[in-house]
Amino acid sequence: MTINPFPTYKNGNLTFDDGRILLREFYSINNDVISKIKEQSKILTESFENKSSANDTSLFMNCILQKCETENRNGRYYPRSLLEREINKYQELIDEGRALSHSKHPDNSLVEFDECSHRITKAWWEDNTLMGTVEIIGSPGYFKLGVISCPGDIIINLLRKGVKMGISSRGVGSLEERSGKNVVMDDFELIAFDLVSSPSTPGAFLFDNNKEMAENIEEQVKSGIFDKKSNFYNDPFIKNLNEFLK
């Protein structure tokens, strides 16, 4: 049976005909946290200018795509086996250059070409952290004339101005409460990794390189956004990045 890709609101969730809900991993944050993020936001202008040229219409960034076996700020818990299964399926789209995503979370399960700003070009695991490389797709008009004509142009221009860009998974699935956690169930289907202002996965922002990413996480710890005692900070991958900085 073909499922209608446009869900309706039921009990506060966007719900599809088969009972599954739209799972979007962005997070509403208060003004205090926004101020802290602004204080430690890194300007990407130099990186942008070094990477681009008149014949280049893309900007490549690294990021944390998702984390498993830990509760995110939306209170959701993704089992490792579930994310591995979906990333293995998603790899086919990556290999074919079709792993496109939107510049914001839509209220449906579709990937529309005219709303796409980027695509995932690489995904790999570091312990329980899913890493990725994102290609922001710009237009020749923006790089040559500064004319914004597509979603990718908007994103690149925001990055050039120093705006910190988050990334968030979008999928369809159901939740079950287990031991106080909202566990994402086996019917989950990964759709895309859209750009957002406040991802629910800690540290899921776009960065020029892993060193910059680790520095950002360390600064967020100092500012109080992340607790050093949290599972995220003690993750082996994050520890390795911190060692890299020393």
PDB file of N, CA and C in Angstrom, residues 84-138:
ATOM      1  N   GLU A  84      22.541   1.763  11.708  1.00  0.00           N
ATOM      2  CA  GLU A  84      23.434   1.080  10.772  1.00  0.00           C
ATOM      3  C   GLU A  84      22.659   0.554   9.568  1.00  0.00           C
ATOM      4  N   ARG A  85      21.522  -0.049   9.831  1.00  0.00           N
ATOM      5  CA  ARG A  85      20.685  -0.568   8.740  1.00  0.00           C
ATOM      6  C   ARG A  85      20.272   0.537   7.784  1.00  0.00           C
ATOM      7  N   GLU A  86      19.827   1.676   8.337  1.00  0.00           N
ATOM      8  CA  GLU A  86      19.347   2.756   7.492  1.00  0.00           C
ATOM      9  C   GLU A  86      20.480   3.449   6.738  1.00  0.00           C
ATOM     10  N   ILE A  87      21.641   3.575   7.376  1.00  0.00           N
ATOM     11  CA  ILE A  87      22.780   4.187   6.681  1.00  0.00           C
ATOM     12  C   ILE A  87      23.284   3.274   5.570  1.00  0.00           C
ATOM     13  N   ASN A  88      23.237   1.969   5.791  1.00  0.00           N
ATOM     14  CA  ASN A  88      23.623   1.037   4.733  1.00  0.00           C
ATOM     15  C   ASN A  88      22.714   1.194   3.519  1.00  0.00           C
ATOM     16  N   LYS A  89      21.428   1.403   3.750  1.00  0.00           N
ATOM     17  CA  LYS A  89      20.485   1.645   2.653  1.00  0.00           C
ATOM     18  C   LYS A  89      20.738   3.009   2.018  1.00  0.00           C
ATOM     19  N   TYR A  90      21.029   4.005   2.867  1.00  0.00           N
ATOM     20  CA  TYR A  90      21.257   5.370   2.396  1.00  0.00           C
ATOM     21  C   TYR A  90      22.541   5.474   1.574  1.00  0.00           C
ATOM     22  N   GLN A  91      23.477   4.547   1.813  1.00  0.00           N
ATOM     23  CA  GLN A  91      24.755   4.564   1.099  1.00  0.00           C
ATOM     24  C   GLN A  91      24.563   4.440  -0.403  1.00  0.00           C
ATOM     25  N   GLU A  92      23.529   3.752  -0.824  1.00  0.00           N
ATOM     26  CA  GLU A  92      23.254   3.631  -2.257  1.00  0.00           C
ATOM     27  C   GLU A  92      22.967   5.002  -2.865  1.00  0.00           C
ATOM     28  N   LEU A  93      22.209   5.828  -2.137  1.00  0.00           N
ATOM     29  CA  LEU A  93      21.937   7.184  -2.610  1.00  0.00           C
ATOM     30  C   LEU A  93      23.215   8.013  -2.640  1.00  0.00           C
ATOM     31  N   ILE A  94      24.066   7.843  -1.622  1.00  0.00           N
ATOM     32  CA  ILE A  94      25.339   8.562  -1.588  1.00  0.00           C
ATOM     33  C   ILE A  94      26.200   8.176  -2.783  1.00  0.00           C
ATOM     34  N   ASP A  95      26.297   6.872  -3.044  1.00  0.00           N
ATOM     35  CA  ASP A  95      27.129   6.379  -4.151  1.00  0.00           C
ATOM     36  C   ASP A  95      26.644   6.896  -5.501  1.00  0.00           C
ATOM     37  N   GLU A  96      25.345   7.086  -5.628  1.00  0.00           N
ATOM     38  CA  GLU A  96      24.763   7.542  -6.896  1.00  0.00           C
ATOM     39  C   GLU A  96      24.625   9.062  -6.965  1.00  0.00           C
ATOM     40  N   GLY A  97      25.085   9.761  -5.926  1.00  0.00           N
ATOM     41  CA  GLY A  97      24.998  11.214  -5.919  1.00  0.00           C
ATOM     42  C   GLY A  97      23.588  11.736  -5.720  1.00  0.00           C
ATOM     43  N   ARG A  98      22.714  10.909  -5.127  1.00  0.00           N
ATOM     44  CA  ARG A  98      21.302  11.281  -4.971  1.00  0.00           C
ATOM     45  C   ARG A  98      20.893  11.496  -3.515  1.00  0.00           C
ATOM     46  N   ALA A  99      21.858  11.607  -2.612  1.00  0.00           N
ATOM     47  CA  ALA A  99      21.542  11.775  -1.185  1.00  0.00           C
ATOM     48  C   ALA A  99      21.259  13.243  -0.889  1.00  0.00           C
ATOM     49  N   LEU A 100      20.219  13.768  -1.507  1.00  0.00           N
ATOM     50  CA  LEU A 100      19.865  15.178  -1.404  1.00  0.00           C
ATOM     51  C   LEU A 100      19.024  15.455  -0.163  1.00  0.00           C
ATOM     52  N   SER A 101      19.118  16.683   0.330  1.00  0.00           N
ATOM     53  CA  SER A 101      18.355  17.088   1.511  1.00  0.00           C
ATOM     54  C   SER A 101      17.986  18.559   1.405  1.00  0.00           C
ATOM     55  N   HIS A 102      17.071  18.978   2.269  1.00  0.00           N
ATOM     56  CA  HIS A 102      16.519  20.323   2.216  1.00  0.00           C
ATOM     57  C   HIS A 102      17.291  21.311   3.088  1.00  0.00           C
ATOM     58  N   SER A 103      17.057  22.588   2.822  1.00  0.00           N
ATOM     59  CA  SER A 103      17.663  23.648   3.628  1.00  0.00           C
ATOM     60  C   SER A 103      16.874  23.899   4.914  1.00  0.00           C
ATOM     61  N   LYS A 104      15.767  23.186   5.096  1.00  0.00           N
ATOM     62  CA  LYS A 104      14.997  23.222   6.340  1.00  0.00           C
ATOM     63  C   LYS A 104      14.108  21.976   6.370  1.00  0.00           C
ATOM     64  N   HIS A 105      13.601  21.638   7.560  1.00  0.00           N
ATOM     65  CA  HIS A 105      12.728  20.481   7.691  1.00  0.00           C
ATOM     66  C   HIS A 105      11.337  20.790   7.118  1.00  0.00           C
ATOM     67  N   PRO A 106      10.899  20.056   6.099  1.00  0.00           N
ATOM     68  CA  PRO A 106       9.508  20.215   5.659  1.00  0.00           C
ATOM     69  C   PRO A 106       8.578  19.384   6.536  1.00  0.00           C
ATOM     70  N   ASP A 107       7.286  19.591   6.390  1.00  0.00           N
ATOM     71  CA  ASP A 107       6.299  18.852   7.170  1.00  0.00           C
ATOM     72  C   ASP A 107       5.803  17.618   6.427  1.00  0.00           C
ATOM     73  N   ASN A 108       6.705  16.956   5.702  1.00  0.00           N
ATOM     74  CA  ASN A 108       6.321  15.763   4.962  1.00  0.00           C
ATOM     75  C   ASN A 108       7.539  14.870   4.775  1.00  0.00           C
ATOM     76  N   SER A 109       7.367  13.759   4.079  1.00  0.00           N
ATOM     77  CA  SER A 109       8.446  12.789   3.897  1.00  0.00           C
ATOM     78  C   SER A 109       9.053  12.834   2.499  1.00  0.00           C
ATOM     79  N   LEU A 110       8.861  13.942   1.787  1.00  0.00           N
ATOM     80  CA  LEU A 110       9.358  14.055   0.419  1.00  0.00           C
ATOM     81  C   LEU A 110      10.710  14.756   0.369  1.00  0.00           C
ATOM     82  N   VAL A 111      11.473  14.474  -0.686  1.00  0.00           N
ATOM     83  CA  VAL A 111      12.689  15.214  -1.014  1.00  0.00           C
ATOM     84  C   VAL A 111      12.441  15.876  -2.358  1.00  0.00           C
ATOM     85  N   GLU A 112      12.236  17.181  -2.335  1.00  0.00           N
ATOM     86  CA  GLU A 112      11.892  17.938  -3.536  1.00  0.00           C
ATOM     87  C   GLU A 112      13.136  18.630  -4.090  1.00  0.00           C
ATOM     88  N   PHE A 113      13.385  18.465  -5.392  1.00  0.00           N
ATOM     89  CA  PHE A 113      14.578  19.028  -6.004  1.00  0.00           C
ATOM     90  C   PHE A 113      14.685  20.536  -5.796  1.00  0.00           C
ATOM     91  N   ASP A 114      13.574  21.255  -5.929  1.00  0.00           N
ATOM     92  CA  ASP A 114      13.646  22.713  -5.848  1.00  0.00           C
ATOM     93  C   ASP A 114      13.864  23.219  -4.429  1.00  0.00           C
ATOM     94  N   GLU A 115      13.806  22.312  -3.433  1.00  0.00           N
ATOM     95  CA  GLU A 115      14.048  22.699  -2.046  1.00  0.00           C
ATOM     96  C   GLU A 115      15.402  22.202  -1.528  1.00  0.00           C
ATOM     97  N   CYS A 116      16.146  21.490  -2.379  1.00  0.00           N
ATOM     98  CA  CYS A 116      17.413  20.884  -1.943  1.00  0.00           C
ATOM     99  C   CYS A 116      18.559  21.888  -1.984  1.00  0.00           C
ATOM    100  N   SER A 117      19.330  21.910  -0.924  1.00  0.00           N
ATOM    101  CA  SER A 117      20.475  22.819  -0.839  1.00  0.00           C
ATOM    102  C   SER A 117      21.800  22.074  -0.800  1.00  0.00           C
ATOM    103  N   HIS A 118      21.759  20.760  -0.522  1.00  0.00           N
ATOM    104  CA  HIS A 118      23.002  20.025  -0.324  1.00  0.00           C
ATOM    105  C   HIS A 118      22.766  18.523  -0.498  1.00  0.00           C
ATOM    106  N   ARG A 119      23.855  17.798  -0.496  1.00  0.00           N
ATOM    107  CA  ARG A 119      23.787  16.341  -0.509  1.00  0.00           C
ATOM    108  C   ARG A 119      24.924  15.778   0.332  1.00  0.00           C
ATOM    109  N   ILE A 120      24.696  14.592   0.844  1.00  0.00           N
ATOM    110  CA  ILE A 120      25.726  13.897   1.612  1.00  0.00           C
ATOM    111  C   ILE A 120      26.616  13.144   0.623  1.00  0.00           C
ATOM    112  N   THR A 121      27.922  13.371   0.693  1.00  0.00           N
ATOM    113  CA  THR A 121      28.845  12.713  -0.235  1.00  0.00           C
ATOM    114  C   THR A 121      29.636  11.584   0.422  1.00  0.00           C
ATOM    115  N   LYS A 122      29.600  11.549   1.762  1.00  0.00           N
ATOM    116  CA  LYS A 122      30.335  10.505   2.476  1.00  0.00           C
ATOM    117  C   LYS A 122      29.759  10.364   3.874  1.00  0.00           C
ATOM    118  N   ALA A 123      29.677   9.122   4.361  1.00  0.00           N
ATOM    119  CA  ALA A 123      29.220   8.866   5.733  1.00  0.00           C
ATOM    120  C   ALA A 123      30.046   7.726   6.309  1.00  0.00           C
ATOM    121  N   TRP A 124      30.454   7.877   7.563  1.00  0.00           N
ATOM    122  CA  TRP A 124      31.247   6.823   8.192  1.00  0.00           C
ATOM    123  C   TRP A 124      31.046   6.882   9.704  1.00  0.00           C
ATOM    124  N   TRP A 125      31.367   5.780  10.357  1.00  0.00           N
ATOM    125  CA  TRP A 125      31.177   5.671  11.803  1.00  0.00           C
ATOM    126  C   TRP A 125      32.476   5.936  12.558  1.00  0.00           C
ATOM    127  N   GLU A 126      32.362   6.665  13.656  1.00  0.00           N
ATOM    128  CA  GLU A 126      33.427   6.805  14.642  1.00  0.00           C
ATOM    129  C   GLU A 126      32.802   6.401  15.972  1.00  0.00           C
ATOM    130  N   ASP A 127      33.007   5.138  16.373  1.00  0.00           N
ATOM    131  CA  ASP A 127      32.318   4.586  17.535  1.00  0.00           C
ATOM    132  C   ASP A 127      30.808   4.722  17.310  1.00  0.00           C
ATOM    133  N   ASN A 128      30.086   5.392  18.200  1.00  0.00           N
ATOM    134  CA  ASN A 128      28.636   5.537  18.039  1.00  0.00           C
ATOM    135  C   ASN A 128      28.244   6.867  17.411  1.00  0.00           C
ATOM    136  N   THR A 129      29.209   7.546  16.821  1.00  0.00           N
ATOM    137  CA  THR A 129      28.953   8.822  16.153  1.00  0.00           C
ATOM    138  C   THR A 129      29.003   8.641  14.646  1.00  0.00           C
ATOM    139  N   LEU A 130      27.938   9.032  13.969  1.00  0.00           N
ATOM    140  CA  LEU A 130      27.885   8.966  12.515  1.00  0.00           C
ATOM    141  C   LEU A 130      28.398  10.278  11.943  1.00  0.00           C
ATOM    142  N   MET A 131      29.533  10.217  11.265  1.00  0.00           N
ATOM    143  CA  MET A 131      30.149  11.388  10.658  1.00  0.00           C
ATOM    144  C   MET A 131      29.738  11.499   9.202  1.00  0.00           C
ATOM    145  N   GLY A 132      29.907  12.677   8.624  1.00  0.00           N
ATOM    146  CA  GLY A 132      29.568  12.842   7.218  1.00  0.00           C
ATOM    147  C   GLY A 132      30.270  14.025   6.579  1.00  0.00           C
ATOM    148  N   THR A 133      30.315  13.997   5.260  1.00  0.00           N
ATOM    149  CA  THR A 133      30.772  15.130   4.458  1.00  0.00           C
ATOM    150  C   THR A 133      29.582  15.633   3.656  1.00  0.00           C
ATOM    151  N   VAL A 134      29.362  16.942   3.721  1.00  0.00           N
ATOM    152  CA  VAL A 134      28.219  17.567   3.070  1.00  0.00           C
ATOM    153  C   VAL A 134      28.702  18.469   1.940  1.00  0.00           C
ATOM    154  N   GLU A 135      28.075  18.347   0.783  1.00  0.00           N
ATOM    155  CA  GLU A 135      28.357  19.244  -0.336  1.00  0.00           C
ATOM    156  C   GLU A 135      27.210  20.249  -0.448  1.00  0.00           C
ATOM    157  N   ILE A 136      27.500  21.519  -0.155  1.00  0.00           N
ATOM    158  CA  ILE A 136      26.504  22.568  -0.342  1.00  0.00           C
ATOM    159  C   ILE A 136      26.525  22.940  -1.824  1.00  0.00           C
ATOM    160  N   ILE A 137      25.393  22.788  -2.488  1.00  0.00           N
ATOM    161  CA  ILE A 137      25.331  22.950  -3.943  1.00  0.00           C
ATOM    162  C   ILE A 137      24.902  24.373  -4.300  1.00  0.00           C
ATOM    163  N   GLY A 138      25.852  25.153  -4.790  1.00  0.00           N
ATOM    164  CA  GLY A 138      25.561  26.518  -5.209  1.00  0.00           C
ATOM    165  C   GLY A 138      25.390  26.607  -6.718  1.00  0.00           C
TER     166      GLY A 138
END
